[in-house]
Tab-separated table of C-alpha atoms and ligand atoms in Angstrom:
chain	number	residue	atom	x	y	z
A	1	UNK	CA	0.000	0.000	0.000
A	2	UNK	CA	1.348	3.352	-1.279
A	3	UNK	CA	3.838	1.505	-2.950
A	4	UNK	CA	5.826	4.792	-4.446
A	5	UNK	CA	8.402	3.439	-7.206
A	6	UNK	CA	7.576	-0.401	-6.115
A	7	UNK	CA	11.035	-1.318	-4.679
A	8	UNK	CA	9.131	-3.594	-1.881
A	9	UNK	CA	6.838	-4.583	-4.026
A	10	UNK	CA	9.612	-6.043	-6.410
A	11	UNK	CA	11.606	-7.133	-3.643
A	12	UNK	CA	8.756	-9.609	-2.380
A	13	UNK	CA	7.768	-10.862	-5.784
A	14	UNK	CA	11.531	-11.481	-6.866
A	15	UNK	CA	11.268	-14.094	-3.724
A	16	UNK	CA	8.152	-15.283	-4.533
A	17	UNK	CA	6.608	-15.362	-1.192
A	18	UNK	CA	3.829	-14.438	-3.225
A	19	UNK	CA	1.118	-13.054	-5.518
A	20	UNK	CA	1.197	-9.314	-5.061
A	21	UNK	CA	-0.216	-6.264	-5.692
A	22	UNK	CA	1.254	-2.688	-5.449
A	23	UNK	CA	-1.026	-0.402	-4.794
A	24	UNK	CA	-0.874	3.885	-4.978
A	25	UNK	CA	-2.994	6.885	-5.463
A	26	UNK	CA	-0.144	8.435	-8.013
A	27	UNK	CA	-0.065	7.044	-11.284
A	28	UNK	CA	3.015	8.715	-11.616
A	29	UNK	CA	4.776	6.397	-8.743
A	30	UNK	CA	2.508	4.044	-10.228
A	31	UNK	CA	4.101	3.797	-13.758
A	32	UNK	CA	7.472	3.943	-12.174
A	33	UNK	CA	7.059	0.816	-9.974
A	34	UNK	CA	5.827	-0.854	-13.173
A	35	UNK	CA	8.691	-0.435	-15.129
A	36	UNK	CA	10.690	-1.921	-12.372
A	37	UNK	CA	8.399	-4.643	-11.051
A	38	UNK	CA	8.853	-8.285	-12.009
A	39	UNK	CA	6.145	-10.006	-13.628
A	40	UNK	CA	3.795	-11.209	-11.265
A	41	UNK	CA	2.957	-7.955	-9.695
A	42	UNK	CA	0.297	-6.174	-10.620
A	43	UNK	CA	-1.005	-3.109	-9.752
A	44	UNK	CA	-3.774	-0.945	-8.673
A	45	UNK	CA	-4.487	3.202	-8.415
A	46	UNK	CA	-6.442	3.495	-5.361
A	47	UNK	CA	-6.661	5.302	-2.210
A	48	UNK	CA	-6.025	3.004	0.974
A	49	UNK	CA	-9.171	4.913	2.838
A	50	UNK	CA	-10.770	3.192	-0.050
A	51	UNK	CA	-9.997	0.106	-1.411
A	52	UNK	CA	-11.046	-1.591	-4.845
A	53	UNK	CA	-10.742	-5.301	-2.966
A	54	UNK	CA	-13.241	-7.589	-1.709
A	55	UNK	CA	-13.295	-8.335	2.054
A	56	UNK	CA	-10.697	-10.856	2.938
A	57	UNK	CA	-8.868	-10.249	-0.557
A	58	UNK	CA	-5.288	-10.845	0.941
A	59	UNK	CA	-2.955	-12.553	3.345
A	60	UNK	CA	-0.425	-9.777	4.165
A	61	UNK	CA	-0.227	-5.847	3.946
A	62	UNK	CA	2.504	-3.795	3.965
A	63	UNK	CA	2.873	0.012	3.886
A	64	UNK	CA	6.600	2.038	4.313
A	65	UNK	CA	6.602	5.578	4.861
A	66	UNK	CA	2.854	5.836	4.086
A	67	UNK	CA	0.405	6.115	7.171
A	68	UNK	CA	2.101	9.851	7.772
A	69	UNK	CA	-0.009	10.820	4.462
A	70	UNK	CA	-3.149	9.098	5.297
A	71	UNK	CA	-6.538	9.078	7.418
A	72	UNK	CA	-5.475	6.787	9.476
A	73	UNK	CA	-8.532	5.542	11.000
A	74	UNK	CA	-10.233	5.079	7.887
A	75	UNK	CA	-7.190	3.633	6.082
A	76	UNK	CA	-6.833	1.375	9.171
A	77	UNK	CA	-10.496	0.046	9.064
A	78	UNK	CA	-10.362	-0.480	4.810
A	79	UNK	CA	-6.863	-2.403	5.702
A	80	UNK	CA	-8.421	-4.755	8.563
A	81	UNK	CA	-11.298	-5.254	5.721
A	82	UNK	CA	-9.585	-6.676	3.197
A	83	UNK	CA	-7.261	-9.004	5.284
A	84	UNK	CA	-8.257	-12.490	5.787
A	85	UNK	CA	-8.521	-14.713	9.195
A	86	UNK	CA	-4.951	-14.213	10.488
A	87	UNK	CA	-4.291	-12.083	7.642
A	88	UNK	CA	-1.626	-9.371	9.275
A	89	UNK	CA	-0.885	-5.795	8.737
A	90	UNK	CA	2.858	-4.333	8.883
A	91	UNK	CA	4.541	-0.892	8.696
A	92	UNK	CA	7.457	1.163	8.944
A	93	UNK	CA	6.734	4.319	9.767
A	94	UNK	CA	9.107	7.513	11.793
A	95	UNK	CA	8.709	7.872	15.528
A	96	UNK	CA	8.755	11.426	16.798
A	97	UNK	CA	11.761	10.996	17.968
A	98	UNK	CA	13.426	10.699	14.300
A	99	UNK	CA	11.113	13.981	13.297
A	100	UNK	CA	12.198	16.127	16.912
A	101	UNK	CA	16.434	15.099	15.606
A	102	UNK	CA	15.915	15.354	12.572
A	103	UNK	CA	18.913	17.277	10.509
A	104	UNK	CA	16.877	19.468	8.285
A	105	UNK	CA	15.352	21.080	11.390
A	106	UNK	CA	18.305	23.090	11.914
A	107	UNK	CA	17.646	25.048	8.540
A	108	UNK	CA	13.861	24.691	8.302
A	109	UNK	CA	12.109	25.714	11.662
A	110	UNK	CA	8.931	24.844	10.890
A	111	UNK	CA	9.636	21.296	9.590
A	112	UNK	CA	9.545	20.010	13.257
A	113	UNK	CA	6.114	21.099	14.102
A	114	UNK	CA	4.238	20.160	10.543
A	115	UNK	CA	5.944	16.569	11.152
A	116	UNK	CA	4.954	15.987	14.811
A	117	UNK	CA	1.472	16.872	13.211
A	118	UNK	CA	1.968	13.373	10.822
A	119	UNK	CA	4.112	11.240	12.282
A	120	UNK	CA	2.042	9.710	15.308
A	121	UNK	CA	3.836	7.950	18.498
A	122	UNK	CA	3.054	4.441	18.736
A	123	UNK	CA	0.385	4.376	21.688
A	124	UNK	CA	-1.642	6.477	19.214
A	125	UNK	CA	-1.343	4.298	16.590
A	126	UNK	CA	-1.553	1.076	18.634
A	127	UNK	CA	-4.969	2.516	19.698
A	128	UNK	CA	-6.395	3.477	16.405
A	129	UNK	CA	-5.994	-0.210	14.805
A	130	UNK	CA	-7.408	-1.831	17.952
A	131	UNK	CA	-10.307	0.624	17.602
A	132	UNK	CA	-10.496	-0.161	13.773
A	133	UNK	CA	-10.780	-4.028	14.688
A	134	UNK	CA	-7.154	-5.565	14.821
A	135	UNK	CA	-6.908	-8.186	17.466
A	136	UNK	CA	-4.009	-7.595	18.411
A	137	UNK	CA	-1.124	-4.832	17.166
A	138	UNK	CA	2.352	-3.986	18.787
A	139	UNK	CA	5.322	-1.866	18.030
A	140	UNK	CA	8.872	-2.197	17.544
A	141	UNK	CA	11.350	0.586	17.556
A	142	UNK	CA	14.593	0.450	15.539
A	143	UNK	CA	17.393	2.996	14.862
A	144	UNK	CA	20.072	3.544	12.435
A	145	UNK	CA	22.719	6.135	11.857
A	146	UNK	CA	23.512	7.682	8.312
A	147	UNK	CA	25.961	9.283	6.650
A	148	UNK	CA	25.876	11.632	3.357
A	149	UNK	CA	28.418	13.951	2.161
A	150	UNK	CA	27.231	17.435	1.853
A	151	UNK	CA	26.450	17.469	-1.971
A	152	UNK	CA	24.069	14.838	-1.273
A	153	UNK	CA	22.533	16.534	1.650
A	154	UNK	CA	22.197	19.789	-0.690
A	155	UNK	CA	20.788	18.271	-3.249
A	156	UNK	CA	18.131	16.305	-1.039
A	157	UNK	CA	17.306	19.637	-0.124
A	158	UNK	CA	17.016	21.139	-3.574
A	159	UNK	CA	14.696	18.464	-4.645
A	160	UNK	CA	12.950	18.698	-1.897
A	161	UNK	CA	13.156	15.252	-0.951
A	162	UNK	CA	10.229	14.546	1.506
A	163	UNK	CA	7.335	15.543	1.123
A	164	UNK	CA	7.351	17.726	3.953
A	165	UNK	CA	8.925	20.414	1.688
A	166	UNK	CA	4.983	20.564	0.143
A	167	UNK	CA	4.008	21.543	3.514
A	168	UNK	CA	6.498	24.913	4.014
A	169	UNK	CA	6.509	28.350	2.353
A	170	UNK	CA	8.413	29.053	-0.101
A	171	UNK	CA	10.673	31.797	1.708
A	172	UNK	CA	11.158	29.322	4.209
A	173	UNK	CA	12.220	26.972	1.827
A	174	UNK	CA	14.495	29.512	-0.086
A	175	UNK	CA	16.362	30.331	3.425
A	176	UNK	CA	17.018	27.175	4.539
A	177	UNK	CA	18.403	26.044	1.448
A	178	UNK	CA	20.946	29.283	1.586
A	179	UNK	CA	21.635	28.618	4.988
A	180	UNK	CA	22.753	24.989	4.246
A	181	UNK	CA	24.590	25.925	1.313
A	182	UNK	CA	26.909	28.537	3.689
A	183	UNK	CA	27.621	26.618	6.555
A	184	UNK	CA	26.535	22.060	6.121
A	185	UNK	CA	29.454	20.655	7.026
A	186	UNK	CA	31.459	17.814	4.289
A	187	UNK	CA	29.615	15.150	6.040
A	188	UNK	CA	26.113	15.393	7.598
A	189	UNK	CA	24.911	12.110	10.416
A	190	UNK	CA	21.610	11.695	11.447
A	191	UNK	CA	19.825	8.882	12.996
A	192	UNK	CA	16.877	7.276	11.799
A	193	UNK	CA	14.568	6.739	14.039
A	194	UNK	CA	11.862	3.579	12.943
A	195	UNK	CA	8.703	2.413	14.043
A	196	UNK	CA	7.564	-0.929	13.214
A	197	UNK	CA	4.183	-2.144	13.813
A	198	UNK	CA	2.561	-5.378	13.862
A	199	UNK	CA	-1.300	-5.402	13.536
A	200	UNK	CA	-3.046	-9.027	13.402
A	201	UNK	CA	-6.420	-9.137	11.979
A	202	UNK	CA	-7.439	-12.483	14.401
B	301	SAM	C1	6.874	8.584	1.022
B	301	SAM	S1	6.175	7.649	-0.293
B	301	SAM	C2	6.689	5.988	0.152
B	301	SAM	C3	6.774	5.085	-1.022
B	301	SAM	C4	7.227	3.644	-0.763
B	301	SAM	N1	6.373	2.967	0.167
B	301	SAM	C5	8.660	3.589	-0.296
B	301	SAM	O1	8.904	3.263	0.872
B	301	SAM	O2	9.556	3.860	-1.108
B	301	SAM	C6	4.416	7.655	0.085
B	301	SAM	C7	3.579	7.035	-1.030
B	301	SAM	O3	2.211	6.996	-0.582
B	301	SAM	C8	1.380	7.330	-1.683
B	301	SAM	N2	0.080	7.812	-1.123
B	301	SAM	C9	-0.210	9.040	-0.616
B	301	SAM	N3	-1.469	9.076	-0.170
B	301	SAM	C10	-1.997	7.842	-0.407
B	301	SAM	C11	-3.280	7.264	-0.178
B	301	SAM	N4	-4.252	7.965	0.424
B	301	SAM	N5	-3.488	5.972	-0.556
B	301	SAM	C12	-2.497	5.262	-1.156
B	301	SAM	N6	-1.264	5.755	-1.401
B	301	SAM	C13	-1.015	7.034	-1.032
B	301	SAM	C14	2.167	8.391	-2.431
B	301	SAM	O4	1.721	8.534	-3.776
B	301	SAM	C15	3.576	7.833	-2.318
B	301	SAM	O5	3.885	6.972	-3.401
């Protein structure tokens, strides 16, 4: 679900664990995850708060750096709908913690608040799957330190990488960027900060 360019999607078809289907409301991301996918997958433009499937349709569903961008309660009660007995819902998502360190924050001042706003903590989330009808659901938290050199880091920022950048003003956006191009250091590290969650249907 929200499959972007379709690398997991790919990646779990190329071990044929099974049948799957990438699903997106872009058909831009959609059209690059099919000229990458493997046969096998196919795909579907929908919107996980509404879902072209029948009830039970699937075994597994899996969603990476999506819930931020969607109603979760509604996307959570579609997901739980179209799982089957024992079927099982898993995600990686960003704790707070990853948006209140993250490196940008330095140069964009608002990017700390406007994330906070999306990325849940996992009590919150725990809470709204058990209230859209998951048995059970539990979260794991794992981090991992990066490193980029500063061109990379500049030109994250000039193509406005996440789609946070969507959410700030343009002056905002324009001053940052100057900012980081007088004074990111030759290497930028930063921590990412993951939530994984585990929601079983039954
Ligand atoms: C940050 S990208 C993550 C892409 C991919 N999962 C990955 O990890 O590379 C978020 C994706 O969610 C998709 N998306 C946004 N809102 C959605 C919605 N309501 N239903 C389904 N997909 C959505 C976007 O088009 C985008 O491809």
């Amino acid at each position: 679900m929200g499959c972007g360019t379709g690398r997991f999607a790919a990646a779990l078809a190329e071990r044929a664990y099974a049948k799957v289907w990438a699903v997106d409301s872009s058909p831009e991301m959609l059209e690059i995850a099919r000229a990458r996918a493997p046969s096998g997958v196919r795909f579907k433009q929908a919107s996980a708060e509404r879902l072209p499937f029948k009830d039970g349709w699937f075994e597994r569903a899996l969603m990476t750096v999506v819930v931020h961008v969607l109603d979760r309660p509604r996307a959570f009660a579609e997901l739980r709908r179209v799982l089957g007995a024992g079927g099982r819902l898993v995600f990686a998502t960003f704790d707070p913690a990853h948006v209140h360190g993250y490196w940008l924050n330095r140069y964009f001042p608002s990017m700390r608040e406007v994330d906070l706003a999306r990325f849940a903590p996992a009590d919150v989330l725990l809470a709204e799957l058990r209230a859209a009808g998951f048995a059970e659901a539990r979260a794991l938290r794992h981090s991992r330190r990066k490193r980029i050199d500063r061109e990379t880091a500049l030109e994250r920022i000039r193509g406005r990488h996440i789609s946070t950048f969507d959410l700030l003003s343009e002056d905002e956006i324009e001053a940052g960027l100057a900012q980081a191009e007088a004074d990111l250091p030759d290497e930028v590290e930063y921590a990412l900060e993951w939530l994984v969650v585990i929601a079983s249907r039954a």
